[in-house]
CSV table of C-alpha atoms and ligand atoms in Angstrom, one decimal:
chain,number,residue,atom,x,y,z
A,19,UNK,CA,55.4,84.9,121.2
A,20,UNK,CA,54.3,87.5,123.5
A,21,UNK,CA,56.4,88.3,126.6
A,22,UNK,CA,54.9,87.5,129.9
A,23,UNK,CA,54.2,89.9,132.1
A,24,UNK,CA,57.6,89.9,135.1
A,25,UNK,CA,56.6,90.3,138.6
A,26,UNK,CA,58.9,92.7,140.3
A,27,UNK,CA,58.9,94.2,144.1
A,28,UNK,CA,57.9,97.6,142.0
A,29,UNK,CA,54.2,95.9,141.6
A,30,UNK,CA,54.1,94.9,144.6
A,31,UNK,CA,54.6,98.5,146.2
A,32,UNK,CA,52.7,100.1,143.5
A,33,UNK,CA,49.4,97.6,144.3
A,34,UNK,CA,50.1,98.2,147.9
A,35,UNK,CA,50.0,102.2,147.3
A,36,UNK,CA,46.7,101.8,145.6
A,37,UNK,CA,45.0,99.1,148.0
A,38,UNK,CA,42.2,100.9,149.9
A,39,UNK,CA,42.1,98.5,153.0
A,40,UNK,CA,46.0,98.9,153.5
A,41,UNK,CA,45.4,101.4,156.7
A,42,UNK,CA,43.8,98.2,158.2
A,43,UNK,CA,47.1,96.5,158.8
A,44,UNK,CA,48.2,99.3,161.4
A,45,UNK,CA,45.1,98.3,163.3
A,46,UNK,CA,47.1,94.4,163.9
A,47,UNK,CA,50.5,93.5,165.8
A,48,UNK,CA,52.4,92.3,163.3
A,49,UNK,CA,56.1,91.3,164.2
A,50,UNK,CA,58.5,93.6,162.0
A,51,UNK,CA,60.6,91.4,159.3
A,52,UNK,CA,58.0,88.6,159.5
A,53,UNK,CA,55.7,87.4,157.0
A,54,UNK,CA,52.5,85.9,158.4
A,55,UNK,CA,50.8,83.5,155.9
A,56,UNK,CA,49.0,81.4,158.5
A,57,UNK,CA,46.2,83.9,159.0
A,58,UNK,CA,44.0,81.1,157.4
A,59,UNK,CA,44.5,78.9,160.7
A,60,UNK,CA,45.1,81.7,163.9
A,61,UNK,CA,44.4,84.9,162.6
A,62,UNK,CA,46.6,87.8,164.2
A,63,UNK,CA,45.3,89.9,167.4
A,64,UNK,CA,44.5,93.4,166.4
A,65,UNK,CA,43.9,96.5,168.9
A,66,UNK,CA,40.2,96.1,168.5
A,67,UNK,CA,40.5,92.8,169.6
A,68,UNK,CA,42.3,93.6,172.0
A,69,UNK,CA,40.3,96.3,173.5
A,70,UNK,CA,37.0,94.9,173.9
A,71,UNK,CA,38.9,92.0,175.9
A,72,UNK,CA,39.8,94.2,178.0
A,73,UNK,CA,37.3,95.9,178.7
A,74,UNK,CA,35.4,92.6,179.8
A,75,UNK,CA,38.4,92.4,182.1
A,76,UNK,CA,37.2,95.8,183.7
A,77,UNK,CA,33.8,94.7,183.7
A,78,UNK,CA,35.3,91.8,185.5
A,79,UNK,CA,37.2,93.7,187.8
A,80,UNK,CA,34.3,96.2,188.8
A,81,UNK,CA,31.1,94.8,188.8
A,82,UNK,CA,32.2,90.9,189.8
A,83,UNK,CA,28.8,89.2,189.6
A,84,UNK,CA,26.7,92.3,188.1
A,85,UNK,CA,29.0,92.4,184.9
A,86,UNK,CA,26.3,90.1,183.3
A,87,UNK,CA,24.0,93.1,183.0
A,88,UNK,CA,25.5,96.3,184.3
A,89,UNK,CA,28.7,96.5,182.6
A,90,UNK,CA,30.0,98.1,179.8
A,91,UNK,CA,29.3,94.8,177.4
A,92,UNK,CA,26.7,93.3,179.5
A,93,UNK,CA,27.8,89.4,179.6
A,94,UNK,CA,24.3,87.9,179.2
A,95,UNK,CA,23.3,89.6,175.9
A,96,UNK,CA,27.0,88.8,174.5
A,97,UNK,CA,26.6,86.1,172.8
A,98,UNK,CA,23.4,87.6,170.6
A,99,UNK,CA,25.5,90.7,170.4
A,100,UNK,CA,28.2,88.9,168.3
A,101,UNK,CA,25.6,86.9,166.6
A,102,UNK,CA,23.9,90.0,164.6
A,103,UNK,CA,27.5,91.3,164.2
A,104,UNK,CA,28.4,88.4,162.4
A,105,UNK,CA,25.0,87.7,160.3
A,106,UNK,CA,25.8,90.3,157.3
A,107,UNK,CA,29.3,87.8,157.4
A,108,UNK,CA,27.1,85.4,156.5
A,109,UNK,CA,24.2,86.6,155.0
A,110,UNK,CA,22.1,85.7,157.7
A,111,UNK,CA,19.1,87.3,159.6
A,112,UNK,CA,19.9,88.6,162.9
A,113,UNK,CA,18.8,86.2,164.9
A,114,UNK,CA,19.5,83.3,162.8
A,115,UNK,CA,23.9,83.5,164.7
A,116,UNK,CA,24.5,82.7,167.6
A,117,UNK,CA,28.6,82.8,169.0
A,118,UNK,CA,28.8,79.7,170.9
A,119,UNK,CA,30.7,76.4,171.1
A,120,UNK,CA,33.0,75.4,168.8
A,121,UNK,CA,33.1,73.7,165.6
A,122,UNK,CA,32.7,70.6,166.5
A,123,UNK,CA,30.7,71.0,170.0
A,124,UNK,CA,28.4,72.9,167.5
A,125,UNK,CA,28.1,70.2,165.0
A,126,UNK,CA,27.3,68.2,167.8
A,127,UNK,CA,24.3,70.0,168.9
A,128,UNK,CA,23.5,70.8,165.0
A,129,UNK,CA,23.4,66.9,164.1
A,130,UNK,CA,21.5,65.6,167.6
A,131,UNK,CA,19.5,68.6,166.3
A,132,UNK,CA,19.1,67.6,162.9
A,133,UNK,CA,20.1,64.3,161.9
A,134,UNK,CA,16.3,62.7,162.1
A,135,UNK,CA,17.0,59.0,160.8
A,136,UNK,CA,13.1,57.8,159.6
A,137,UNK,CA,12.5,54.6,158.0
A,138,UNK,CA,15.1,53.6,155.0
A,139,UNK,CA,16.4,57.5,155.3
A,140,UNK,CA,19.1,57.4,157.4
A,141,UNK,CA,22.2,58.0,156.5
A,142,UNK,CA,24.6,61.1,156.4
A,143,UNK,CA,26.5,62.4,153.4
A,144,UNK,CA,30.1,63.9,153.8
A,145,UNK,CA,32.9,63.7,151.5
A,146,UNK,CA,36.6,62.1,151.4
A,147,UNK,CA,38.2,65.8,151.9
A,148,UNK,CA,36.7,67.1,155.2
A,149,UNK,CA,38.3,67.9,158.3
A,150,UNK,CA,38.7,64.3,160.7
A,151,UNK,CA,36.9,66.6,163.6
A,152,UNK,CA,33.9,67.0,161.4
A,153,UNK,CA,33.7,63.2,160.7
A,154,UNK,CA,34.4,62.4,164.5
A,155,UNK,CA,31.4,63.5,165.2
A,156,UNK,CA,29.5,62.7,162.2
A,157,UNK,CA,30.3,59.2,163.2
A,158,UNK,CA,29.5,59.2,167.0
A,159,UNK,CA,26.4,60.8,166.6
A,160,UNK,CA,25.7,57.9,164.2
A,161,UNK,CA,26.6,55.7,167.0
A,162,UNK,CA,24.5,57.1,169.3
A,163,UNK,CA,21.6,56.7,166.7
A,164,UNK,CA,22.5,52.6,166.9
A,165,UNK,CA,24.1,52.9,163.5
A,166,UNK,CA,26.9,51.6,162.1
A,167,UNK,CA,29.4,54.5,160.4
A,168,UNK,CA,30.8,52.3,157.9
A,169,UNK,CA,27.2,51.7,156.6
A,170,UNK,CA,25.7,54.8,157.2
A,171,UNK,CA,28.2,57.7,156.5
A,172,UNK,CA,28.7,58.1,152.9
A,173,UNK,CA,32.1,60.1,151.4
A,174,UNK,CA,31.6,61.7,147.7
A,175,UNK,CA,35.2,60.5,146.6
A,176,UNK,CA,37.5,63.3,144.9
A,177,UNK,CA,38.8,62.3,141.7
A,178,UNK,CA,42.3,64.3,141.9
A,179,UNK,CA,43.3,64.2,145.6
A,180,UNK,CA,42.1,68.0,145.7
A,181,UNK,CA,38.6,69.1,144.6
A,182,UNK,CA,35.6,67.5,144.8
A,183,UNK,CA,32.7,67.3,141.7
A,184,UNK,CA,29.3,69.0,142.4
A,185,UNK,CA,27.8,66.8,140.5
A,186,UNK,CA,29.6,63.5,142.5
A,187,UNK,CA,27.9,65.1,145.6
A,188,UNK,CA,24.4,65.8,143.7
A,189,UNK,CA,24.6,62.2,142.4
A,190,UNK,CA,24.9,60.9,145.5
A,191,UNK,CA,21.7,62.5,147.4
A,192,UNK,CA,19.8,59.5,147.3
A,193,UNK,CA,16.7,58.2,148.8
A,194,UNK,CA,18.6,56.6,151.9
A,195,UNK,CA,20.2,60.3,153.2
A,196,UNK,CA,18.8,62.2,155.7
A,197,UNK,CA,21.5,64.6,155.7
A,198,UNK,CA,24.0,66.6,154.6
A,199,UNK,CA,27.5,67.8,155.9
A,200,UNK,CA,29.9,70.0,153.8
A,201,UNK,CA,32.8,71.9,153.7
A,202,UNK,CA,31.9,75.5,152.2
A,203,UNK,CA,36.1,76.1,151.0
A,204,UNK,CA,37.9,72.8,151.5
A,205,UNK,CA,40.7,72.8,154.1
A,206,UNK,CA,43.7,71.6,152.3
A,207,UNK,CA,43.2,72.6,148.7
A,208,UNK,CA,41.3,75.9,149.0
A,209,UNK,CA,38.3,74.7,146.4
A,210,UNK,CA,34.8,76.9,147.1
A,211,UNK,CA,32.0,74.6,146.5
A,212,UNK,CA,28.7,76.1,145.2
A,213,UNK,CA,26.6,76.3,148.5
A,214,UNK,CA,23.3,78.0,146.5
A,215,UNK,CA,23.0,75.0,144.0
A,216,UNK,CA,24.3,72.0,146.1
A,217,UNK,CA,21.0,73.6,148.6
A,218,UNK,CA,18.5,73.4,146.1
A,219,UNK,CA,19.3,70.4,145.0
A,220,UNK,CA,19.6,68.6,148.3
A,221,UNK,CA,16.2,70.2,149.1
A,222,UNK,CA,14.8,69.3,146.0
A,223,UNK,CA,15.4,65.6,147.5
A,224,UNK,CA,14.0,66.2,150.8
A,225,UNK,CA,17.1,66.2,152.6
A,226,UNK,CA,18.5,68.7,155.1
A,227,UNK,CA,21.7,70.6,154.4
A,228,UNK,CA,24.3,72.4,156.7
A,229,UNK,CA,27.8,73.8,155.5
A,230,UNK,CA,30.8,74.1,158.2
A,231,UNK,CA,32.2,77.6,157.0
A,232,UNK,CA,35.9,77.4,158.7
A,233,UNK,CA,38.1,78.7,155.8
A,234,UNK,CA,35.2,81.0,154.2
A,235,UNK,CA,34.1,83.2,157.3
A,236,UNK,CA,35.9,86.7,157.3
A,237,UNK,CA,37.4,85.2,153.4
A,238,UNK,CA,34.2,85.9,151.5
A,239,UNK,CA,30.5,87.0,151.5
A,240,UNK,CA,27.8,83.9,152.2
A,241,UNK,CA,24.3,84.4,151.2
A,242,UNK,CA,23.2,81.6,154.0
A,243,UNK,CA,19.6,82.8,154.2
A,244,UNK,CA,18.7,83.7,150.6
A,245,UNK,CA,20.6,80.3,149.1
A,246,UNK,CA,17.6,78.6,152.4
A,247,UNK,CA,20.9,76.4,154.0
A,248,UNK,CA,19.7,74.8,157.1
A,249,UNK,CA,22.7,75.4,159.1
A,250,UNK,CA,26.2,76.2,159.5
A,251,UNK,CA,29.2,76.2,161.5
A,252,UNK,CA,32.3,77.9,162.0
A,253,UNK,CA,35.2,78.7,164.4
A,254,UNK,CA,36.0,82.6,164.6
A,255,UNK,CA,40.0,82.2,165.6
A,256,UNK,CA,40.9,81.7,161.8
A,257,UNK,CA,40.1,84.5,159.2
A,258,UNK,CA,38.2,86.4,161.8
A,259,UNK,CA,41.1,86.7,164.1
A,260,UNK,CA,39.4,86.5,168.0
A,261,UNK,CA,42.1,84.1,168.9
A,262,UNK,CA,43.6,80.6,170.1
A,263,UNK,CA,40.5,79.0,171.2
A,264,UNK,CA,38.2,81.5,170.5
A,265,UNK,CA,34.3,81.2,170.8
A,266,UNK,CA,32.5,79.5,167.3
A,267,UNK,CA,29.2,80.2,166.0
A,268,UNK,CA,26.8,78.5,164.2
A,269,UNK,CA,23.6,79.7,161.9
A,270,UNK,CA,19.9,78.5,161.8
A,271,UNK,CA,17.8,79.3,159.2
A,272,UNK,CA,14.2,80.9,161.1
A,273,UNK,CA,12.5,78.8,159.2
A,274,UNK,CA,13.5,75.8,161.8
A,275,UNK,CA,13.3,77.9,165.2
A,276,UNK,CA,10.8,76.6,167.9
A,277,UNK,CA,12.6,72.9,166.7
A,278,UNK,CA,13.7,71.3,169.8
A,279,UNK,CA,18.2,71.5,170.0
A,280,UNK,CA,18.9,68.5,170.4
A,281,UNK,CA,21.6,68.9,173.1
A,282,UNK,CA,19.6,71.1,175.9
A,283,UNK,CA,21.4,73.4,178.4
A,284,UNK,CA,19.9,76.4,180.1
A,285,UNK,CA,21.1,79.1,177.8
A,286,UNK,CA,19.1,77.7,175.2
A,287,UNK,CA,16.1,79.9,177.4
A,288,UNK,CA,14.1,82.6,176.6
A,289,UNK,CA,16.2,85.0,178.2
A,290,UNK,CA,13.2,86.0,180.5
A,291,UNK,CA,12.4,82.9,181.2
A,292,UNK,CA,15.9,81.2,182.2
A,293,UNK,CA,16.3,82.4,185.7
A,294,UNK,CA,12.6,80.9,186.6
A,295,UNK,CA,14.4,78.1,186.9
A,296,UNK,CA,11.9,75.2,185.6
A,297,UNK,CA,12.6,72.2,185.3
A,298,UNK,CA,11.1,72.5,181.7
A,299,UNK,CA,13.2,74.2,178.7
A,300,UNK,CA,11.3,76.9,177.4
A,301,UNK,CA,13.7,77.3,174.4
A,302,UNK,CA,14.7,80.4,172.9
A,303,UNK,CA,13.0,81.7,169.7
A,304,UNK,CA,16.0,82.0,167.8
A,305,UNK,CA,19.6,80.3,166.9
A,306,UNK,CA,20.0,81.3,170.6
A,307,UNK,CA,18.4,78.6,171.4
A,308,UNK,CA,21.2,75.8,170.5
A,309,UNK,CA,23.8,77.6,173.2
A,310,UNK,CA,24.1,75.1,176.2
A,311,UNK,CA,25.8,76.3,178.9
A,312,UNK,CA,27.5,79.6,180.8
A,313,UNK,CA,28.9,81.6,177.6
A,314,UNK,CA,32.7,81.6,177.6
A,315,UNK,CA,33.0,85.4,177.9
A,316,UNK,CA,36.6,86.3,178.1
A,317,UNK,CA,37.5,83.8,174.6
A,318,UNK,CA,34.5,86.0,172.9
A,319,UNK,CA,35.6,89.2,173.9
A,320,UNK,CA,38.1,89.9,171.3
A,321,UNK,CA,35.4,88.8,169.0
A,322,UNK,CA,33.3,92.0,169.7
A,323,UNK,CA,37.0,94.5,168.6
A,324,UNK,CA,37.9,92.1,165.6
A,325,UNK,CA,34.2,92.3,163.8
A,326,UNK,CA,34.3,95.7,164.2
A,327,UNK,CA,36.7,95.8,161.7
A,328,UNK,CA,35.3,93.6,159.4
A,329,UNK,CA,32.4,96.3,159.8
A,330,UNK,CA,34.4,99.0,158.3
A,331,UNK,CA,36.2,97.1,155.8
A,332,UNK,CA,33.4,95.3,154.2
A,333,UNK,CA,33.2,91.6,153.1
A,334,UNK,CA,33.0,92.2,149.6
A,335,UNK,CA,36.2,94.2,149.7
A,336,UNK,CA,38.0,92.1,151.5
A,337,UNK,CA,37.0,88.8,149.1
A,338,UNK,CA,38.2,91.5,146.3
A,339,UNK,CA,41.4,92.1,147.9
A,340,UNK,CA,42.0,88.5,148.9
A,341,UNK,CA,41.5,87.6,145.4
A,342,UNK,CA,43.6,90.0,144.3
A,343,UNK,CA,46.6,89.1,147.0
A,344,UNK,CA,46.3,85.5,145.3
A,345,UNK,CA,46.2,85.9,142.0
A,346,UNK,CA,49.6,88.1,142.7
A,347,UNK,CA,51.1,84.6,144.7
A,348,UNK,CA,50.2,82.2,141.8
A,349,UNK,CA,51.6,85.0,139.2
A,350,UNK,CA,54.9,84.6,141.3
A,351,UNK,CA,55.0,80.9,142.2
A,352,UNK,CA,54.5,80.2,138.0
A,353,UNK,CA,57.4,83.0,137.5
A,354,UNK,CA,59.7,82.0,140.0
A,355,UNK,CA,59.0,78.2,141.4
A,356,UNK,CA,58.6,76.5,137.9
A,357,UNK,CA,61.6,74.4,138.0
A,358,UNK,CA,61.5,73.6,141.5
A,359,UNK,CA,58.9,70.7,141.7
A,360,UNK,CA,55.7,72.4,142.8
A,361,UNK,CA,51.8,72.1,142.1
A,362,UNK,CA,49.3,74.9,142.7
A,363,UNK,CA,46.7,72.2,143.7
A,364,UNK,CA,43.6,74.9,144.4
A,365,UNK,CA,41.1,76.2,141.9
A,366,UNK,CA,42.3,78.9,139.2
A,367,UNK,CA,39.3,80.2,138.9
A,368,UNK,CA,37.8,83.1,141.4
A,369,UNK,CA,34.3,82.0,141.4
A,370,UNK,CA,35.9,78.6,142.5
A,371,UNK,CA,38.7,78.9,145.4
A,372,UNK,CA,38.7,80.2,148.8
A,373,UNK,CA,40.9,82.5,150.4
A,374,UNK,CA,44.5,80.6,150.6
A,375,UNK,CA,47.0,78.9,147.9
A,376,UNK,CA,47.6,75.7,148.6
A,377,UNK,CA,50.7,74.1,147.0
A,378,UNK,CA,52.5,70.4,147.0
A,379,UNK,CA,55.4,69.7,147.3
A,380,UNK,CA,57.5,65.8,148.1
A,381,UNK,CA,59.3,68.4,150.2
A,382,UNK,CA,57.0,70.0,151.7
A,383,UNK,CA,57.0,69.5,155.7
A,384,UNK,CA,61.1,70.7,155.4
A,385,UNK,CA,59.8,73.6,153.3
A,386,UNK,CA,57.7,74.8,155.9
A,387,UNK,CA,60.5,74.5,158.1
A,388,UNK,CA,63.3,76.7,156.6
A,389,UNK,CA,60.5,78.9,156.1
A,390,UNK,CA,60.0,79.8,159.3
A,391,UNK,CA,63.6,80.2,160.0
A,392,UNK,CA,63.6,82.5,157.1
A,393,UNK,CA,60.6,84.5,159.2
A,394,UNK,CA,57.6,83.5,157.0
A,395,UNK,CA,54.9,81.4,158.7
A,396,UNK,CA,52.7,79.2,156.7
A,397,UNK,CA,51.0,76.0,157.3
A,398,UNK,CA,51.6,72.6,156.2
A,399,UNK,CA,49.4,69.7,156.4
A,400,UNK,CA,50.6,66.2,155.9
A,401,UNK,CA,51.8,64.8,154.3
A,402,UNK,CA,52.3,67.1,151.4
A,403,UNK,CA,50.2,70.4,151.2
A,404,UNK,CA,52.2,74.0,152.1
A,405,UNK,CA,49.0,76.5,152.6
A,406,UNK,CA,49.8,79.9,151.9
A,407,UNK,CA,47.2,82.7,153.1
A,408,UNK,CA,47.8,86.2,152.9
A,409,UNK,CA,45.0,88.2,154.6
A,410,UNK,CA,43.3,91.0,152.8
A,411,UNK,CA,42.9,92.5,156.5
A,412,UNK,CA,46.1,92.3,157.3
A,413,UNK,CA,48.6,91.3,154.4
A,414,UNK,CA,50.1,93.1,151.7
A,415,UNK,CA,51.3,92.7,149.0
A,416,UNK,CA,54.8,93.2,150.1
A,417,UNK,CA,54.5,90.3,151.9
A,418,UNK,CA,53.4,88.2,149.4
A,419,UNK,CA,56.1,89.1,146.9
A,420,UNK,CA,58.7,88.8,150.0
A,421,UNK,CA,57.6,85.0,151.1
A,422,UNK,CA,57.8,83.9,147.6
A,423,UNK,CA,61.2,85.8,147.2
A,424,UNK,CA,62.4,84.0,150.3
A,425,UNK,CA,60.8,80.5,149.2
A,426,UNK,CA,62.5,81.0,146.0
A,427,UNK,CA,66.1,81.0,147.6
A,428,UNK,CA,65.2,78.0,149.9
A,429,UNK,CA,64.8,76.1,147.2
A,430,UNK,CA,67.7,77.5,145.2
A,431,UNK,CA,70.0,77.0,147.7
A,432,UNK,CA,68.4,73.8,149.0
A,433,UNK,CA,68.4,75.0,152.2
A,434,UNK,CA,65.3,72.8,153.2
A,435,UNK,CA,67.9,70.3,153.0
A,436,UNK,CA,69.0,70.8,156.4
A,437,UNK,CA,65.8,69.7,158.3
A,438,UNK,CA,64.0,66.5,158.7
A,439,UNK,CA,61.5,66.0,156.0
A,440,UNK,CA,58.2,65.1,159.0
A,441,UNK,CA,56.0,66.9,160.4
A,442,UNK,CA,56.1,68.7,164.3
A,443,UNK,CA,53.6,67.9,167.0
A,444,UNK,CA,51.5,71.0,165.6
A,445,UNK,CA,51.1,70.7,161.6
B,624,PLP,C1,39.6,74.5,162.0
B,624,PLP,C2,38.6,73.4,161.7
B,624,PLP,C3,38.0,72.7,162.7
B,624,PLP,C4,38.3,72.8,164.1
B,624,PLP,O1,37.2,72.6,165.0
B,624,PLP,P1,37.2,73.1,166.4
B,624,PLP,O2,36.1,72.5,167.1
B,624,PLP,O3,37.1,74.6,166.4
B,624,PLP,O4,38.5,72.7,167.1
B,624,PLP,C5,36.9,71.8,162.3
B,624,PLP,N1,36.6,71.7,161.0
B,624,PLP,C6,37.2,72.4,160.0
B,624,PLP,C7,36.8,72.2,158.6
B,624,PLP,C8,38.2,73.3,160.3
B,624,PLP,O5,38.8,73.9,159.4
């Protein structure tokens, strides 16, 4: 039989040595000691970040009203500013991003937007996976159409508890949907759904697509305009690291601009046109034109620092590196976790999985526990599911090899043992 490769600390120094983005990591504050695997959820605050906060502060703090146009960042072209630096993220035309909202204020304005109901076409399609935000406001904005979400949202049902089918979700674009709502990467198991074909085949049927990119932003490369998805959403405080609350985005393709957002606020204007003051929207020719209302400068700001970075770096080689930091966790967890009662529960393959490992585990809310008293953050989500994301901006491999050393001796010692196997307030 042939001997299996054995993981030492050795590789992971050696892969570290050779790893072209490791001078990133300087550029982030990253408590000594401490592995950070939730990077996936809050990504960490670099100096870039940090920076160009500041230095709306001093914009702030010098030109009061007149930072809006005369200061160093001018506030009132911001939020188009972070829009074209975040289109080649994904695959967009400039002016088809806009950084505003949040996920799901921007779903909001995206369905009142797009979610047309006419004649026996009107229902929404969604699946049994997504995030409960996403389905919140699926279903009010049903509501507020007069109908009923138990007849009117569909869910494409997963046949393992993981992953879903693309061809469950094809099969189920029938004549009654008006529109569609998916994850791109799936919250809890990690699974990358194919956003190119699942488009063509949804407009094949007539019926209008959008994708909420949360765990694929800043994780891998999105060809949004070339694969013709109608429109997106994201937050940018996960893999894109502008912090707790930070400003979202959302995408329109161009081909839909000059359509009417559905939720109106005055910084949906023509920028030349907003401070006339009408009483009549004369909506912006671009995704700029689904922004409601006063941009929320000082939680983009470290936006502006953090995409800089992703700028230098380049998508492509951080999906490579991510990849790479992965498939170096599963090599470890099958070397060293075998016999303690866990299931890698993401895709295997590359093409297929997004940028975290996501494991079960009957244990796994106590897990997460002695974890972080052992210094290593990750992220559980009930009732079973320990996500584990090393960051190819910021994580090495060091780190990986070090969080499943220390997960290793949790279990051998049992020390999980020792907490209460339920969840905190925050999971
Ligand atoms: C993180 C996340 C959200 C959170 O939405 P916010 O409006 O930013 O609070 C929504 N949907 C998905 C899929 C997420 O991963």
């Amino acid at each position: 039989m042939k001997q299996e490769k054995q993981y030492t600390l050795e590789d992971a120094l050696q892969l570290d040595k050779q790893d072209s983005l490791a001078s990133f990591r300087n550029e982030f504050y990253i408590r000594d000691g401490h592995y950070y695997m939730d990077g996936n959820s809050l990504g960490l605050l670099s100096k870039r970040a940090e920076k160009s906060l500041l230095i709306s502060l001093d914009d702030w703090k010098e030109h009061g009203i007149d930072g809006w146009m005369d200061g160093q960042e001018p506030w009132y072209y911001y939020s188009e500013k972070l829009g074209e630096m975040t289109a080649p993220l994904v695959g967009a035309k400039k002016d088809e991003v806009i950084v505003t909202g949040s996920i799901t204020t921007n779903l909001h304005q995206l369905l009142a937007t797009f979610y047309q109901p006419s004649g026996s076409r009107s229902k929404i399609l969604a699946d049994a996976l997504t995030f409960p935000s996403d389905i919140y406001a699926i279903q009010s904005q049903l509501e507020l159409k007069g109908f009923s979400p138990e007849e009117h949202l569909i869910k494409v049902e997963s046949h393992d508890g993981n992953t879903l089918k693309e061809e469950d979700i094809v099969n189920a674009m029938t004549d009654d949907v008006a529109l569609i709502l998916l994850p791109s990467v799936l919250y809890r198991s990690g699974q990358l759904l194919d956003i190119k074909y699942l488009t063509k085949e949804a407009h094949k049927r007539n019926i209008v697509i959008g994708f909420d990119l949360a765990h694929s932003i800043g994780a891998l490369p999105h060809q949004l305009h070339e694969d013709d998805v109608d429109f997106a959403v994201w937050c940018n405080y996960k893999y894109l690291n502008s912090g707790p609350g930070g400003v979202g985005g959302l995408y329109v393709n161009n081909r839909h601009f000059g359509r009417k957002p559905g939720l109106a606020g005055w910084f949906g204007s023509r920028k030349d046109k907003q401070f006339d003051m009408e009483h009549t929207l004369t909506p912006a020719e671009s995704a700029g034109a689904f922004q409601i209302g006063t941009p929320h400068i000082l939680s983009s700001a470290p936006l502006l620092g953090s995409l800089e970075l992703f700028e230098e770096a380049g998508i492509e080689n951080l999906r490579n590196k991510s990849l790479s930091l992965t498939t170096f966790m599963m090599n470890l967890i099958n070397q060293e976790l075998s016999e303690h009662g866990f299931t890698i529960c993401n895709p295997l393959e590359d093409q297929r999985r997004g940028g975290h490992v996501s494991l079960k585990h009957e244990e796994a809310a106590r897990i997460c526990k002695a974890l972080k008293v052992n210094h290593v953050t990750p992220d559980f989500r009930s009732p079973n599911v320990i996500r584990l994301a090393p960051v190819a901006l910021y994580s090495s491999y060091n780190d990986v090899f070090n969080t499943i050393r220390i997960l290793k001796e949790i279990m051998d010692k049992e020390e999980y043992k020792q907490f209460k196997n339920t969840r905190n307030v925050i999971a």
